[in-house]
CSV table of C-alpha atoms in Angstrom, one decimal:
chain,number,residue,atom,x,y,z
K,20,MET,CA,16.9,98.0,-49.5
K,21,THR,CA,16.4,96.5,-46.1
K,22,GLN,CA,13.2,97.1,-44.1
K,23,GLN,CA,15.1,99.2,-41.6
K,24,ALA,CA,16.6,101.3,-44.4
K,25,GLN,CA,13.2,101.7,-45.9
K,26,GLN,CA,11.8,103.0,-42.6
K,27,THR,CA,14.7,105.4,-42.2
K,28,HIS,CA,14.2,106.7,-45.8
K,29,LYS,CA,10.5,107.2,-45.2
K,30,ALA,CA,11.2,109.1,-41.9
K,31,GLN,CA,13.6,111.4,-43.8
K,32,GLN,CA,11.1,112.1,-46.5
K,33,THR,CA,8.4,113.0,-44.0
K,34,GLN,CA,10.6,115.0,-41.6
K,35,GLN,CA,9.4,118.6,-41.4
K,36,GLN,CA,11.6,121.1,-43.1
K,37,PRO,CA,12.6,124.3,-41.1
K,38,TYR,CA,10.4,127.2,-41.7
K,39,THR,CA,11.7,129.9,-44.1
K,40,ASP,CA,10.4,133.4,-43.8
K,41,PRO,CA,9.5,134.6,-47.3
K,42,TYR,CA,9.9,138.3,-46.3
K,43,ALA,CA,13.3,138.3,-44.5
K,44,ASP,CA,14.8,140.5,-47.2
K,45,ARG,CA,12.4,143.3,-46.3
K,46,VAL,CA,14.2,143.7,-43.0
K,47,GLU,CA,17.6,143.6,-44.7
K,48,ASP,CA,16.5,146.5,-47.0
K,49,ARG,CA,15.3,148.5,-44.0
K,50,GLN,CA,18.5,147.9,-42.0
K,51,ALA,CA,20.5,149.1,-45.0
K,52,GLY,CA,18.5,152.3,-45.0
K,53,GLN,CA,16.6,151.4,-48.1
K,54,GLN,CA,12.8,152.0,-48.3
K,55,ALA,CA,11.0,148.8,-49.2
K,56,ALA,CA,9.0,149.6,-52.3
K,57,PRO,CA,5.3,148.9,-51.8
K,58,GLY,CA,4.0,146.2,-54.0
K,59,ALA,CA,0.6,145.1,-55.1
K,60,LEU,CA,-1.4,143.4,-52.3
K,61,ALA,CA,-1.8,139.7,-53.0
K,62,PRO,CA,-5.5,138.8,-53.4
K,63,PRO,CA,-6.9,138.0,-50.0
K,64,ARG,CA,-8.1,134.5,-49.3
K,65,ALA,CA,-11.8,134.1,-49.4
K,66,PRO,CA,-13.4,134.1,-45.9
K,67,GLY,CA,-14.6,130.7,-44.9
K,68,GLY,CA,-18.3,129.9,-44.8
K,69,PRO,CA,-21.3,129.7,-47.1
K,70,ASP,CA,-20.8,133.2,-48.5
K,71,GLY,CA,-17.2,132.6,-49.6
K,72,THR,CA,-15.3,130.1,-51.6
K,73,GLY,CA,-12.9,129.2,-48.9
K,74,GLY,CA,-13.1,125.6,-47.9
K,75,PRO,CA,-11.2,123.3,-45.5
K,76,ARG,CA,-7.4,123.5,-45.8
K,77,ARG,CA,-4.8,120.9,-45.2
K,78,TRP,CA,-2.2,121.7,-42.5
K,79,PRO,CA,0.9,119.9,-41.2
K,80,LYS,CA,0.4,117.8,-38.1
K,81,SER,CA,2.7,120.0,-36.2
K,82,PHE,CA,3.9,123.6,-36.3
K,83,ALA,CA,6.9,122.9,-34.1
K,84,ASP,CA,9.2,124.2,-36.9
K,85,ARG,CA,7.8,127.7,-36.2
K,86,LEU,CA,9.1,127.8,-32.7
K,87,THR,CA,11.9,130.4,-32.2
K,88,ALA,CA,13.1,128.8,-29.0
K,89,PRO,CA,12.9,125.2,-27.7
K,90,LEU,CA,10.2,124.5,-25.2
K,91,PRO,CA,11.2,123.8,-21.6
K,92,GLY,CA,12.7,120.3,-21.0
K,93,LEU,CA,12.8,118.1,-17.8
K,94,ARG,CA,15.7,120.1,-16.4
K,95,ALA,CA,13.9,123.4,-16.7
K,96,PHE,CA,10.8,121.9,-15.1
K,97,ALA,CA,13.0,120.6,-12.2
K,98,ARG,CA,14.5,124.0,-11.7
K,99,PHE,CA,11.0,125.6,-11.7
K,100,ALA,CA,9.8,123.1,-9.1
K,101,ARG,CA,12.8,124.1,-6.9
K,102,GLU,CA,12.8,127.9,-7.3
K,103,GLY,CA,10.0,129.0,-9.5
K,104,ALA,CA,6.9,131.0,-8.5
K,105,LEU,CA,3.5,131.0,-10.2
K,106,ARG,CA,2.1,134.0,-8.4
K,107,PRO,CA,3.3,137.3,-6.9
K,108,ARG,CA,4.5,137.3,-3.3
K,109,PRO,CA,2.1,138.8,-0.7
K,110,ASP,CA,3.8,142.2,-0.9
K,111,GLY,CA,3.4,142.1,-4.7
K,112,LEU,CA,-0.4,141.5,-4.3
K,113,ALA,CA,-0.8,144.5,-2.0
K,114,ASP,CA,-1.6,146.9,-4.9
K,115,ILE,CA,-4.5,144.9,-6.4
K,116,GLN,CA,-7.0,147.5,-5.2
K,117,ARG,CA,-4.9,150.1,-7.1
K,118,LEU,CA,-5.1,148.4,-10.5
K,119,PRO,CA,-6.7,150.9,-12.9
K,120,PHE,CA,-10.3,150.1,-13.7
K,121,GLU,CA,-12.4,152.9,-15.3
K,122,PRO,CA,-15.2,151.4,-17.5
K,123,GLY,CA,-17.0,153.9,-19.6
K,124,PRO,CA,-19.3,153.9,-22.6
K,125,LEU,CA,-18.0,152.8,-26.0
K,126,PRO,CA,-17.1,155.8,-28.1
K,127,ARG,CA,-19.3,156.7,-31.1
K,128,VAL,CA,-17.5,156.0,-34.3
K,129,ASP,CA,-18.0,156.1,-38.1
K,130,ALA,CA,-16.4,154.2,-40.9
K,131,ARG,CA,-13.4,156.5,-40.9
K,132,THR,CA,-12.7,156.3,-37.2
K,133,VAL,CA,-10.5,153.8,-35.4
K,134,ALA,CA,-11.2,153.3,-31.6
K,135,VAL,CA,-10.0,150.7,-29.1
K,136,THR,CA,-11.5,149.7,-25.8
K,137,TRP,CA,-9.6,147.5,-23.3
K,138,ALA,CA,-11.8,144.8,-21.8
K,139,GLY,CA,-8.9,143.3,-19.9
K,140,HIS,CA,-5.9,140.9,-20.6
K,141,ALA,CA,-5.7,140.5,-24.4
K,142,SER,CA,-9.4,141.3,-25.1
K,143,TRP,CA,-10.0,144.5,-27.0
K,144,VAL,CA,-13.1,145.9,-28.7
K,145,VAL,CA,-11.5,147.3,-31.9
K,146,ARG,CA,-13.7,149.6,-34.1
K,147,ILE,CA,-12.2,149.9,-37.5
K,148,GLY,CA,-13.6,150.6,-41.0
K,149,GLY,CA,-17.1,150.5,-39.6
K,150,LEU,CA,-16.6,147.0,-38.1
K,151,THR,CA,-16.6,145.9,-34.5
K,152,VAL,CA,-13.8,143.4,-33.9
K,153,LEU,CA,-13.1,141.4,-30.7
K,154,THR,CA,-9.6,140.2,-30.1
K,155,ASP,CA,-9.1,137.0,-28.0
K,156,PRO,CA,-12.4,137.6,-26.2
K,157,VAL,CA,-12.3,136.4,-22.6
K,158,TRP,CA,-15.4,137.5,-20.6
K,159,SER,CA,-15.2,134.7,-18.1
K,160,ARG,CA,-14.4,135.4,-14.5
K,161,LYS,CA,-12.0,132.4,-14.3
K,162,ILE,CA,-10.0,130.4,-16.7
K,163,LEU,CA,-8.5,126.9,-16.4
K,164,GLY,CA,-5.4,126.8,-14.1
K,165,THR,CA,-5.5,130.4,-12.8
K,166,PRO,CA,-7.2,132.3,-10.0
K,167,ALA,CA,-10.2,134.4,-10.8
K,168,ARG,CA,-9.5,137.7,-12.6
K,169,VAL,CA,-8.4,140.5,-10.3
K,170,THR,CA,-10.2,143.2,-12.3
K,171,PRO,CA,-13.7,142.8,-13.7
K,172,VAL,CA,-14.3,142.8,-17.4
K,173,GLY,CA,-14.1,146.3,-18.6
K,174,VAL,CA,-17.1,146.2,-21.0
K,175,ALA,CA,-20.3,144.5,-20.2
K,176,TRP,CA,-21.3,141.9,-22.8
K,177,SER,CA,-24.7,143.6,-23.1
K,178,ALA,CA,-23.0,146.9,-23.9
K,179,LEU,CA,-21.3,145.5,-27.0
K,180,PRO,CA,-22.6,146.5,-30.5
K,181,ARG,CA,-23.1,143.7,-33.0
K,182,VAL,CA,-19.8,141.9,-33.2
K,183,ASP,CA,-18.7,141.8,-36.9
K,184,ALA,CA,-15.6,139.7,-36.5
K,185,VAL,CA,-13.4,137.9,-34.0
K,186,VAL,CA,-9.6,137.4,-34.2
K,187,ILE,CA,-7.9,134.7,-32.2
K,188,SER,CA,-4.1,134.7,-31.7
K,189,HIS,CA,-3.6,131.1,-30.4
K,190,ASN,CA,-5.3,128.4,-28.4
K,191,HIS,CA,-4.1,128.9,-24.8
K,192,TYR,CA,-7.0,129.2,-22.4
K,193,ASP,CA,-6.5,132.8,-21.5
K,194,HIS,CA,-6.9,133.7,-25.2
K,195,LEU,CA,-9.4,131.1,-26.5
K,196,ASP,CA,-12.3,131.0,-24.0
K,197,ALA,CA,-15.1,128.6,-24.9
K,198,PRO,CA,-17.7,130.1,-22.5
K,199,THR,CA,-17.3,133.5,-24.0
K,200,LEU,CA,-17.4,132.3,-27.6
K,201,ARG,CA,-20.6,130.4,-26.9
K,202,ARG,CA,-22.3,133.8,-26.5
K,203,LEU,CA,-21.7,134.7,-30.1
K,204,PRO,CA,-24.0,133.9,-33.0
K,205,ARG,CA,-22.6,131.0,-34.9
K,206,ASP,CA,-22.5,133.0,-38.1
K,207,THR,CA,-20.0,135.5,-36.7
K,208,PRO,CA,-16.9,135.7,-38.9
K,209,VAL,CA,-14.0,134.2,-37.0
K,210,PHE,CA,-10.3,134.6,-38.1
K,211,VAL,CA,-8.0,132.0,-36.6
K,212,PRO,CA,-4.5,130.6,-36.9
K,213,ALA,CA,-3.8,127.6,-39.2
K,214,GLY,CA,-5.1,124.4,-37.7
K,215,LEU,CA,-7.5,125.9,-35.3
K,216,GLY,CA,-10.5,126.1,-37.6
K,217,ARG,CA,-11.7,122.6,-36.6
K,218,TRP,CA,-12.1,123.7,-33.0
K,219,PHE,CA,-14.7,126.3,-34.2
K,220,THR,CA,-16.5,124.2,-36.8
K,221,ARG,CA,-17.0,121.5,-34.2
K,222,ARG,CA,-18.9,124.2,-32.2
K,223,ARG,CA,-21.0,125.0,-35.3
K,224,PHE,CA,-19.3,128.3,-36.3
K,225,SER,CA,-20.1,128.6,-40.0
K,226,ARG,CA,-17.8,131.4,-41.1
K,227,VAL,CA,-14.3,130.4,-40.0
K,228,THR,CA,-11.2,131.6,-41.9
K,229,GLU,CA,-7.9,129.8,-41.1
K,230,LEU,CA,-4.7,131.6,-42.1
K,231,ASP,CA,-1.0,130.9,-42.2
K,232,TRP,CA,1.6,133.6,-41.3
K,233,TRP,CA,1.7,136.4,-43.8
K,234,GLU,CA,-1.7,135.5,-45.3
K,235,GLY,CA,-4.7,137.8,-45.3
K,236,ALA,CA,-8.4,138.0,-45.8
K,237,GLU,CA,-10.8,140.8,-46.2
K,238,LEU,CA,-14.2,141.6,-44.6
K,239,GLY,CA,-16.3,144.7,-45.2
K,240,GLY,CA,-13.3,146.6,-46.6
K,241,VAL,CA,-11.0,145.8,-43.7
K,242,ARG,CA,-7.9,143.6,-44.3
K,243,PHE,CA,-7.1,140.9,-41.7
K,244,ASP,CA,-3.4,139.8,-41.9
K,245,PHE,CA,-2.1,137.0,-39.8
K,246,VAL,CA,1.6,137.6,-38.7
K,247,PRO,CA,4.2,135.6,-36.7
K,248,ALA,CA,4.8,135.7,-33.0
K,249,HIS,CA,7.4,134.3,-30.6
K,250,HIS,CA,5.1,131.8,-28.8
K,251,TRP,CA,3.6,128.3,-29.0
K,252,SER,CA,0.3,126.5,-28.7
K,253,LYS,CA,-1.1,123.8,-26.4
K,254,ARG,CA,-4.6,123.1,-25.0
K,255,SER,CA,-4.3,119.5,-23.9
K,256,LEU,CA,-1.6,116.9,-23.0
K,257,ILE,CA,-1.4,115.7,-26.7
K,258,ASP,CA,-1.7,118.7,-28.9
K,259,THR,CA,1.5,120.7,-28.3
K,260,CYS,CA,2.1,123.0,-31.4
K,261,ARG,CA,-0.6,121.3,-33.4
K,262,THR,CA,-2.1,124.7,-34.2
K,263,LEU,CA,-0.3,127.9,-35.2
K,264,TRP,CA,0.0,131.1,-33.1
K,265,GLY,CA,0.5,134.7,-34.1
K,266,GLY,CA,-0.8,138.2,-34.2
K,267,TRP,CA,-3.0,140.3,-36.5
K,268,VAL,CA,-2.7,143.4,-38.5
K,269,LEU,CA,-6.0,145.2,-39.3
K,270,THR,CA,-6.0,147.8,-42.1
K,271,ASP,CA,-9.0,149.8,-43.1
K,272,ALA,CA,-9.8,151.2,-46.6
K,273,HIS,CA,-8.1,154.5,-45.6
K,274,GLY,CA,-4.8,152.9,-44.6
K,275,GLN,CA,-5.3,153.2,-40.8
K,276,ARG,CA,-3.5,150.2,-39.3
K,277,VAL,CA,-3.8,148.4,-35.9
K,278,TYR,CA,-1.4,145.6,-34.8
K,279,PHE,CA,-2.6,143.1,-32.2
K,280,ALA,CA,0.3,141.0,-31.0
K,281,GLY,CA,-1.6,138.4,-29.1
K,282,ASP,CA,0.9,136.6,-26.9
K,283,THR,CA,4.6,136.8,-27.7
K,284,GLY,CA,8.1,137.1,-26.5
K,285,TYR,CA,10.6,139.6,-28.0
K,286,GLY,CA,12.5,138.8,-31.1
K,287,HIS,CA,13.1,139.3,-34.8
K,288,TRP,CA,9.5,139.0,-36.0
K,289,PHE,CA,8.6,142.6,-34.9
K,290,GLU,CA,11.1,144.2,-37.3
K,291,ARG,CA,9.9,141.9,-40.1
K,292,ILE,CA,6.3,142.7,-39.4
K,293,GLY,CA,7.1,146.4,-39.5
K,294,ALA,CA,8.9,146.0,-42.8
K,295,ARG,CA,6.0,144.2,-44.3
K,296,TYR,CA,3.3,146.5,-42.9
K,297,PRO,CA,4.8,150.0,-42.7
K,298,GLY,CA,3.1,152.8,-40.8
K,299,ILE,CA,1.4,151.0,-38.0
K,300,ASP,CA,-0.8,153.6,-36.2
K,301,LEU,CA,-1.3,151.6,-33.0
K,302,ALA,CA,0.4,148.5,-31.6
K,303,LEU,CA,-1.5,146.5,-28.9
K,304,LEU,CA,1.5,144.8,-27.1
K,305,PRO,CA,1.7,142.5,-24.1
K,306,ILE,CA,3.7,143.7,-21.1
K,307,GLY,CA,2.9,141.2,-18.3
K,308,ALA,CA,3.4,137.6,-17.2
K,309,TYR,CA,7.2,137.8,-17.5
K,310,ASP,CA,8.6,136.7,-14.1
K,311,PRO,CA,10.8,134.7,-13.7
K,312,ARG,CA,12.6,135.7,-16.9
K,313,TRP,CA,14.6,132.5,-17.3
K,314,TRP,CA,11.3,130.6,-17.5
K,315,LEU,CA,9.2,133.1,-19.6
K,316,SER,CA,11.5,135.3,-21.6
K,317,ASP,CA,11.1,133.2,-24.8
K,318,VAL,CA,7.3,133.6,-24.9
K,319,HIS,CA,6.4,136.8,-23.0
K,320,CYS,CA,7.8,140.3,-23.4
K,321,ASP,CA,8.7,142.3,-20.4
K,322,PRO,CA,7.7,146.0,-20.4
K,323,GLU,CA,11.1,147.2,-21.7
K,324,GLU,CA,11.0,144.6,-24.5
K,325,ALA,CA,7.5,145.7,-25.4
K,326,VAL,CA,8.7,149.3,-25.9
K,327,ARG,CA,11.5,148.0,-28.0
K,328,ALA,CA,9.1,146.0,-30.0
K,329,ALA,CA,7.0,149.0,-30.7
K,330,ALA,CA,10.1,150.7,-32.1
K,331,ASP,CA,11.0,147.7,-34.2
K,332,LEU,CA,7.4,147.7,-35.6
K,333,GLY,CA,7.7,151.4,-36.5
K,334,ALA,CA,4.4,151.9,-34.6
K,335,ARG,CA,3.5,155.5,-33.7
K,336,ARG,CA,1.5,154.5,-30.6
K,337,MET,CA,1.5,151.6,-28.2
K,338,ALA,CA,-1.3,150.4,-26.0
K,339,PRO,CA,-0.1,147.9,-23.3
K,340,MET,CA,-2.1,144.7,-22.5
K,341,HIS,CA,-1.8,141.3,-20.9
K,342,TRP,CA,-1.4,142.6,-17.4
K,343,GLY,CA,-3.6,143.5,-14.4
K,344,THR,CA,-6.3,140.9,-15.2
K,345,PHE,CA,-5.2,137.3,-14.6
K,346,LEU,CA,-2.3,136.4,-12.2
K,347,LEU,CA,-0.1,134.3,-14.5
K,348,SER,CA,3.4,134.9,-13.1
K,349,ALA,CA,5.3,136.3,-10.2
K,350,GLU,CA,5.9,140.0,-10.8
K,351,PRO,CA,4.1,142.5,-8.5
K,352,VAL,CA,0.7,143.4,-10.0
K,353,LEU,CA,1.5,147.1,-10.7
K,354,GLU,CA,5.1,146.6,-11.8
K,355,PRO,CA,4.3,146.2,-15.6
K,356,LEU,CA,2.6,149.6,-15.7
K,357,THR,CA,5.4,151.5,-13.8
K,358,ARG,CA,8.1,149.8,-15.9
K,359,VAL,CA,6.5,150.4,-19.3
K,360,ARG,CA,6.0,154.1,-18.4
K,361,THR,CA,9.7,154.4,-17.4
K,362,ALA,CA,10.9,152.6,-20.5
K,363,TRP,CA,8.7,154.7,-22.8
K,364,GLU,CA,10.1,157.9,-21.2
K,365,LYS,CA,13.7,156.6,-21.5
K,366,GLU,CA,13.2,156.0,-25.2
K,367,GLY,CA,12.2,159.7,-25.6
K,368,ARG,CA,8.8,158.8,-27.0
K,369,PRO,CA,5.9,161.3,-26.7
K,370,ARG,CA,3.9,160.6,-23.6
K,371,GLU,CA,0.6,161.0,-25.4
K,372,ASP,CA,1.6,158.1,-27.7
K,373,LEU,CA,1.6,155.6,-24.8
K,374,TRP,CA,-2.0,154.6,-24.4
K,375,ASP,CA,-1.7,153.0,-21.0
K,376,LEU,CA,-5.5,152.6,-20.6
K,377,PRO,CA,-7.3,151.5,-17.5
K,378,VAL,CA,-9.4,148.3,-17.9
K,379,GLY,CA,-12.6,149.5,-19.5
K,380,ALA,CA,-11.2,152.7,-21.0
K,381,SER,CA,-11.2,153.7,-24.7
K,382,ARG,CA,-9.1,155.9,-27.0
K,383,VAL,CA,-10.0,157.1,-30.5
K,384,LEU,CA,-7.5,157.5,-33.3
K,385,ALA,CA,-8.0,160.6,-35.3
K,386,ALA,CA,-9.4,159.9,-38.8
K,387,ARG,CA,-7.0,160.4,-41.7
K,388,GLY,CA,-7.6,163.2,-44.1
K,389,ALA,CA,-9.9,162.6,-47.1
K,390,GLY,CA,-7.0,162.7,-49.4
K,391,ALA,CA,-4.9,160.1,-47.6
K,392,ARG,CA,-3.9,157.1,-49.8
K,393,PRO,CA,-4.3,153.6,-48.4
K,394,ARG,CA,-1.1,151.8,-47.3
K,395,ARG,CA,-0.5,148.4,-48.7
K,396,PRO,CA,1.8,145.6,-47.3
K,397,SER,CA,5.1,145.6,-49.0
K,398,ALA,CA,5.7,142.9,-51.6
């Protein structure tokens, strides 16, 4: 075999294989009108850190095989340079003062109560199973590459109870904020996508759990499952798709279930998540940063798509997020809210099940009855 042939053979051996979803058949069953039979929950991975057995894991050098759409090429960038817009026009900024901001005290909860408080953008204070969980915490006034936030943080850091866990959806700066994370004790349990653990261990976090799609871990009786999203990852010029991206399904011991989408476009993953985790009580879904559509549709839902995603998930309630905080795209600042309300009404969904919270506001999910049986992910 010639040297050139040897190099070609080696390249073929090391080429990444396309990602295969192990739970695609669950959607086919649901589309055929069949109820997917619940199966035994696979043992959760041990949380990372000194108290668990989870150690460092080996990951591929790239997760580009998980992309559901190609990233923009030179032609797309050239078009964006000609006709794109990064921010709303002046008339689209006129309603900044009307953006809903109603901070209030965090609700009192017990181990059977689920409550959510919107701190802004994709940052939530989720109270579930007696734990306080932060999602993609960004308490900074400004992040790299964007103007300062147009609404203040909805929850003062000093008002937070002890943070029992943090979940991160991906590594973009508006979701992974180093100044905010520096405020946390280094023994705070952190649940992150595959490949992102090193970012935290370099900053001396000692309880870091990295998960691949469809994997789960458990903390204090609450199950943390990492699920797919239509997005990507990048934090520097040389790390495109080097770490994974996704959302989280949190399930307490009584079967109450909250889905946090992180950052995502619309697509097939929602139906597959709903088939794997039936009976989602509340879906936290992004509705902003969508204009222009030709540029952003693959990675950001618009409001109508978010409502469709809630239906695909089988979620009873939806709480919009990822709007009204940072100006990341060109739509008018209030448009996501008005469009999601209209789309929800057109779908005939009960108005009380759309939790369109002002920044800083909270809602409490009624506790399940004492006899309710916990729901498990389908096998």
